[in-house]
Tab-separated table of C-alpha atoms in Angstrom:
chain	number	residue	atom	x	y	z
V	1	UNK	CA	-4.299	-9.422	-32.551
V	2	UNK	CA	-7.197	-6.923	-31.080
V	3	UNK	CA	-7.359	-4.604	-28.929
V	4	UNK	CA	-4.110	-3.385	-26.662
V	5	UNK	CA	-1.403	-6.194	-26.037
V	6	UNK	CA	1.704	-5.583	-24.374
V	7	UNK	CA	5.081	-7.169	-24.079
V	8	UNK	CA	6.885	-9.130	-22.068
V	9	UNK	CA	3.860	-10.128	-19.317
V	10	UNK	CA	6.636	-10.724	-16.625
V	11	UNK	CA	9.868	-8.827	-15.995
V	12	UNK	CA	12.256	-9.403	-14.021
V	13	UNK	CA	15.349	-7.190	-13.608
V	14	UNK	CA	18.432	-6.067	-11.289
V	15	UNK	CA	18.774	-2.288	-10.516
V	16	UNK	CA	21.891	-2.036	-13.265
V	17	UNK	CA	20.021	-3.452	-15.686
V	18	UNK	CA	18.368	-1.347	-18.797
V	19	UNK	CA	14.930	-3.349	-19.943
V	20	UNK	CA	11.691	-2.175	-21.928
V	21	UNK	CA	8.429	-2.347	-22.014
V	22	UNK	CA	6.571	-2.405	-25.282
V	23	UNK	CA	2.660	-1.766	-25.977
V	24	UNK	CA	0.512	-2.096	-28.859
V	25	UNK	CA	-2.586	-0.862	-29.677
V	26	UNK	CA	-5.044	-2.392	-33.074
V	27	UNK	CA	-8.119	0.313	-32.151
V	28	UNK	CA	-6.771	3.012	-34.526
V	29	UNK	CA	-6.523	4.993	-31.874
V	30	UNK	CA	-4.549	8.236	-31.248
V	31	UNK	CA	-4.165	8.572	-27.616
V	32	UNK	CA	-1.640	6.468	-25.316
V	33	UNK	CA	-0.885	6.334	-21.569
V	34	UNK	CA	1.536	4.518	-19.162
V	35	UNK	CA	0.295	3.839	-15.766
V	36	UNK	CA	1.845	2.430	-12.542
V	37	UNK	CA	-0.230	0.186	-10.786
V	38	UNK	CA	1.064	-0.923	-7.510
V	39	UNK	CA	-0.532	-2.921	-4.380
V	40	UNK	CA	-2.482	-1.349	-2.452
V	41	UNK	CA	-2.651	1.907	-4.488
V	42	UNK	CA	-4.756	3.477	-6.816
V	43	UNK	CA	-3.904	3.363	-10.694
V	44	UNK	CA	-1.098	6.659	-11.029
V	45	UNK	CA	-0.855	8.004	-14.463
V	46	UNK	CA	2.568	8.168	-15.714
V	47	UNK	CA	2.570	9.464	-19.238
V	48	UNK	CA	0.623	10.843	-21.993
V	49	UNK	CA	0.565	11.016	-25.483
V	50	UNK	CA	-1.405	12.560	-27.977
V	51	UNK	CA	-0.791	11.855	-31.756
V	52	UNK	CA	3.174	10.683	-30.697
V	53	UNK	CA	3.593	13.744	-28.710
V	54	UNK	CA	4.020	13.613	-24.981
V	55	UNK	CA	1.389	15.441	-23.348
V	56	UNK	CA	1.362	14.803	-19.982
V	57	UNK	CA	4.681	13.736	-17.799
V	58	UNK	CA	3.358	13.174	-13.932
V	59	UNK	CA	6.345	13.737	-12.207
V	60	UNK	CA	7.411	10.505	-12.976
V	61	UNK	CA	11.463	9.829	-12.004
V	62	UNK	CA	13.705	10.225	-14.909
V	63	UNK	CA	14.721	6.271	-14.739
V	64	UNK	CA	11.335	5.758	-16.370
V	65	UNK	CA	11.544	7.066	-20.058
V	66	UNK	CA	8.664	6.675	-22.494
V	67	UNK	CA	8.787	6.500	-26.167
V	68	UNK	CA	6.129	7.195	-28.926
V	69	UNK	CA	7.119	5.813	-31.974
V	70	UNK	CA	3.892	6.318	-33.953
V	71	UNK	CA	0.357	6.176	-32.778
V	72	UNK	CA	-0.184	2.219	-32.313
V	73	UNK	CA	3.375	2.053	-30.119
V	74	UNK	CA	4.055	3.157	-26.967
V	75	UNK	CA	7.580	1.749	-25.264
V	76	UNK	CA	8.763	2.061	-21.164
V	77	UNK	CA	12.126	2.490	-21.350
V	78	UNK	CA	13.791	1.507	-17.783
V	79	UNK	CA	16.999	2.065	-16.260
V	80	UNK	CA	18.560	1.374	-13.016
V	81	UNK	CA	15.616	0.847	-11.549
V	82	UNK	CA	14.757	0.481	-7.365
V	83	UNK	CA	13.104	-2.084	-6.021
V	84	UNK	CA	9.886	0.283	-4.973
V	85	UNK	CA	9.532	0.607	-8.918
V	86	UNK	CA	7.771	-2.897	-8.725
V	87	UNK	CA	4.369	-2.980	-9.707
V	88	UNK	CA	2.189	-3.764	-12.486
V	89	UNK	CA	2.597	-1.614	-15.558
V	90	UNK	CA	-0.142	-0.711	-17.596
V	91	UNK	CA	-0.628	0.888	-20.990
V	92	UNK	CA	-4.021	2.231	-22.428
V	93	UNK	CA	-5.155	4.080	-25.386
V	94	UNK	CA	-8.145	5.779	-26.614
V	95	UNK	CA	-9.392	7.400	-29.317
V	96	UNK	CA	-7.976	10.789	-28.409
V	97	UNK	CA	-7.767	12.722	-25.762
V	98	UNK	CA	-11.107	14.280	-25.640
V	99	UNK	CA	-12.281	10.605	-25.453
V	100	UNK	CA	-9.979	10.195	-22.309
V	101	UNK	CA	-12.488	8.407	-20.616
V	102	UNK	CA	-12.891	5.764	-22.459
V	103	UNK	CA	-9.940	4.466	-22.456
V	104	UNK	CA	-8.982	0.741	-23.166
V	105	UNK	CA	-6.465	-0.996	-21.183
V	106	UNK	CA	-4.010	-3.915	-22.145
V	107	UNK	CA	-3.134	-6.727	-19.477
V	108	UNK	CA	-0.127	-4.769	-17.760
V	109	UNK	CA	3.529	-5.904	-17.510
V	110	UNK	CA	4.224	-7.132	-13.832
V	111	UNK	CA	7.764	-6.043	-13.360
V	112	UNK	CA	9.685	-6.916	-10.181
V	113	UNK	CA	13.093	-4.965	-9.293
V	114	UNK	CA	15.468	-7.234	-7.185
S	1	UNK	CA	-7.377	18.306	-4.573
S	2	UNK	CA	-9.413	15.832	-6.449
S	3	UNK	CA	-10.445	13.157	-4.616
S	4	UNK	CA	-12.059	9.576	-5.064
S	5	UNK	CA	-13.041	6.860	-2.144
S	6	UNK	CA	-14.436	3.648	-2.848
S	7	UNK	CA	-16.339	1.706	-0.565
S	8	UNK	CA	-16.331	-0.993	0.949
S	9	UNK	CA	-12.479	-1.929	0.089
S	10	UNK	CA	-14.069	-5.624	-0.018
S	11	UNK	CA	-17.193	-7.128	-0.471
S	12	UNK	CA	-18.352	-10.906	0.439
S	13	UNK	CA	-21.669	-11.764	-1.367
S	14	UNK	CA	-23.290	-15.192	-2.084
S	15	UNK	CA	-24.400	-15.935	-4.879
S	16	UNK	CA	-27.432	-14.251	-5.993
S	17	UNK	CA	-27.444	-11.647	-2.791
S	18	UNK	CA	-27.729	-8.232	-4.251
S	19	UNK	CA	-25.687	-5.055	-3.088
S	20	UNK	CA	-24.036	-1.862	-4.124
S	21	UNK	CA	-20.356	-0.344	-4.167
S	22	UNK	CA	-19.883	3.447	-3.518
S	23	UNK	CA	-17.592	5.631	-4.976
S	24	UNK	CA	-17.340	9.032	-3.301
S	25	UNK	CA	-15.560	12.097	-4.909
S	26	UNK	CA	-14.840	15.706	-4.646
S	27	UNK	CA	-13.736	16.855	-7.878
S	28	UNK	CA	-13.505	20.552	-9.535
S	29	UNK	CA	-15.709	20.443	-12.756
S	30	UNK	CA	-16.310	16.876	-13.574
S	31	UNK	CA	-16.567	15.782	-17.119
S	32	UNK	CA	-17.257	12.111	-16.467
S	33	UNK	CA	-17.316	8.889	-13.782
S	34	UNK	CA	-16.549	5.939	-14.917
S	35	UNK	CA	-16.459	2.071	-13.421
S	36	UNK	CA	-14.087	-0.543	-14.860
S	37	UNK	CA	-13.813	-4.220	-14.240
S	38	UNK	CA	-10.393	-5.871	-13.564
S	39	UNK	CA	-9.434	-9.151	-12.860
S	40	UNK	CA	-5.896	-10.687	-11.525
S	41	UNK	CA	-3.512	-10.583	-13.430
S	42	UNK	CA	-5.267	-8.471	-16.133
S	43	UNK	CA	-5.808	-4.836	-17.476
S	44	UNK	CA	-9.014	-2.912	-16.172
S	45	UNK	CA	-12.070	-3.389	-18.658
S	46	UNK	CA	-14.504	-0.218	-19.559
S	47	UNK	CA	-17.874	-0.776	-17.719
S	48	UNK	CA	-20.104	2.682	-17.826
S	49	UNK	CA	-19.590	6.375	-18.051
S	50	UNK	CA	-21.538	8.643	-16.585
S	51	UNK	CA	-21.778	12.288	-16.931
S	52	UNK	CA	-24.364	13.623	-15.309
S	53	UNK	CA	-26.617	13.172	-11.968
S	54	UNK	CA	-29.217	11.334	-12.367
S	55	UNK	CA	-27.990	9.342	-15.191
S	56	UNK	CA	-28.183	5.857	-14.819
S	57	UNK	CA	-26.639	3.161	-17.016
S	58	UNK	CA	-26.966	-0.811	-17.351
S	59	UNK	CA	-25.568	-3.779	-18.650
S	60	UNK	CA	-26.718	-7.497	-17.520
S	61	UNK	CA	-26.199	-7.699	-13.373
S	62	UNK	CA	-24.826	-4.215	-13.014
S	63	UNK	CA	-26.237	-0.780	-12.651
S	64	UNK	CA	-24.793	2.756	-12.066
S	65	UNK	CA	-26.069	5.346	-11.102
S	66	UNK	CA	-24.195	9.054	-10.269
S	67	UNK	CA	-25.397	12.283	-7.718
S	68	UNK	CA	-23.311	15.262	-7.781
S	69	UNK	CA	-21.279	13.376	-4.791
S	70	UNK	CA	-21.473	9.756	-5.094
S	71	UNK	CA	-21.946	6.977	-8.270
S	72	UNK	CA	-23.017	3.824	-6.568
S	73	UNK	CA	-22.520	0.254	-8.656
S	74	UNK	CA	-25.617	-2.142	-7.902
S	75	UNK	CA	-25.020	-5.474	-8.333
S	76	UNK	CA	-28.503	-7.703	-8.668
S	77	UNK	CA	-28.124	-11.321	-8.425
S	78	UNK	CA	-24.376	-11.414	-8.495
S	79	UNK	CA	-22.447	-14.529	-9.867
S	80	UNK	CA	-18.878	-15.969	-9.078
S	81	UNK	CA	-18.143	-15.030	-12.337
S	82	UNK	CA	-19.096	-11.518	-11.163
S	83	UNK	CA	-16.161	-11.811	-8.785
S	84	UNK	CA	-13.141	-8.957	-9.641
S	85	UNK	CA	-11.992	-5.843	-8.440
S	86	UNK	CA	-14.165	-2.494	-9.428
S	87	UNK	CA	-12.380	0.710	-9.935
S	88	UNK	CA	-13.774	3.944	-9.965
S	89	UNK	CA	-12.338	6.827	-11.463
S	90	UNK	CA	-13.470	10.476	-12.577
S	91	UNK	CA	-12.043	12.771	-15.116
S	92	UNK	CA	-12.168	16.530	-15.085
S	93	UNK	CA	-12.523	19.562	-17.441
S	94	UNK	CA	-9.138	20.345	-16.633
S	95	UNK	CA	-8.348	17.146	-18.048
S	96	UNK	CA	-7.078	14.761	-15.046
S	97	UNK	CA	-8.215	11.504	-13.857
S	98	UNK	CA	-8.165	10.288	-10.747
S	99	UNK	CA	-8.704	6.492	-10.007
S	100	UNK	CA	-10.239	5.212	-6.576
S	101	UNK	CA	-8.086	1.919	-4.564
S	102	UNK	CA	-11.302	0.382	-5.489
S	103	UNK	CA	-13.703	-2.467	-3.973
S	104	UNK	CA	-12.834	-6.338	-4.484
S	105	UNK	CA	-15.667	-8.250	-4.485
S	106	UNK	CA	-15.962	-12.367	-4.106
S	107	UNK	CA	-19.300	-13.905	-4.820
S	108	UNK	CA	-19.195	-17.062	-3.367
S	109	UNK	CA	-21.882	-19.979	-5.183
């Protein structure tokens, strides 16, 4: 496997249930980010993290919680979730954070909340 | 507030009919614009960064170029392979980024 992959591609979940999202990153890289991509809406940054520690938490509702295992894993944890929370979730990384701008995505997790 | 604005929101081209997306932005201190390349169902893919006016980059049927308000995406001689959405997005020295809705474009053959 190259590059970022995540895991599972589609999700499907109630509002009791408890799922998560798992990314993976093969670039080495040091940097990690969760972001919320919805329709009609711009990419929102959800997360940060630098080296496995959390750097950056946008305001992001506490039924979202992230995970940084080591530097190639990055995990969504999600619990009792509302049906607004649908969206395509997306995880990046790059090589650290003063390389923020290049940052390489993997193909998202489209989760819908019923 | 930092602020980006992509137009048009979506662009109809035939084949081989050249144009340009805009990205507007207010932004205090930028460190860099950048243009990525998604497609349905997929991740956004790196394109070009650019950090300063009057830089200019290129790869194949795509050009950008950056002012101190505006980067502008030039397409020459689009395909339908060419067709995806283009997001803009800047990043500051304070260390945000801030992604434009941005512009879906359909080349049609």
């Amino acid at each position: 496997e190259t590059g970022v992959t995540q895991t599972p591609r589609h999700l499907v979940m109630g509002m009791t249930n408890k799922k998560s999202l798992k990314c993976e990153q093969h670039l080495g890289h040091n940097a990690m980010y969760w972001y919320k991509q919805s329709a009609k809406k711009p990419l929102e940054l959800m997360f940060v993290y630098n080296f496995k520690e959390q750097t950056e938490n946008n305001s992001v509702p506490s039924r979202f919680s992230p995970e940084c295992p080591n530097s190639s894993h990055l995990f969504l944890h999600l619990h009792t979730l509302q049906p607004e929370d649908s969206a395509l979730y997306l995880c990046a990384s790059s090589q650290d954070l003063s390389f923020q701008e290049t940052q390489y995505f993997g193909p998202g997790t489209r989760l819908l909340v019923l | 507030e930092d602020q980006v604005t992509q137009s048009p929101e979506a662009l109809r081209l035939q084949e081989g009919e050249s144009s340009s997306l805009n990205c507007s932005y207010t932004v205090s201190g930028l460190r860099g614009l950048f243009w990525y390349r998604q497609d349905p169902g997929k991740g956004p893919e790196f394109l070009f960064t650019l950090y300063s006016a009057g830089e200019e980059k290129e790869k194949e049927r795509l050009k950008a170029t950056l002012t101190k308000k505006e980067s502008f995406l030039h397409i020459t001689a689009p395909k339908p392979e060419d067709s995806a959405t283009y997001l803009c997005a800047v990043h500051t020295n304070a260390g945000k980024s801030t992604f434009g809705d941005g512009t879906t474009l359909t080349v049609k053959p």
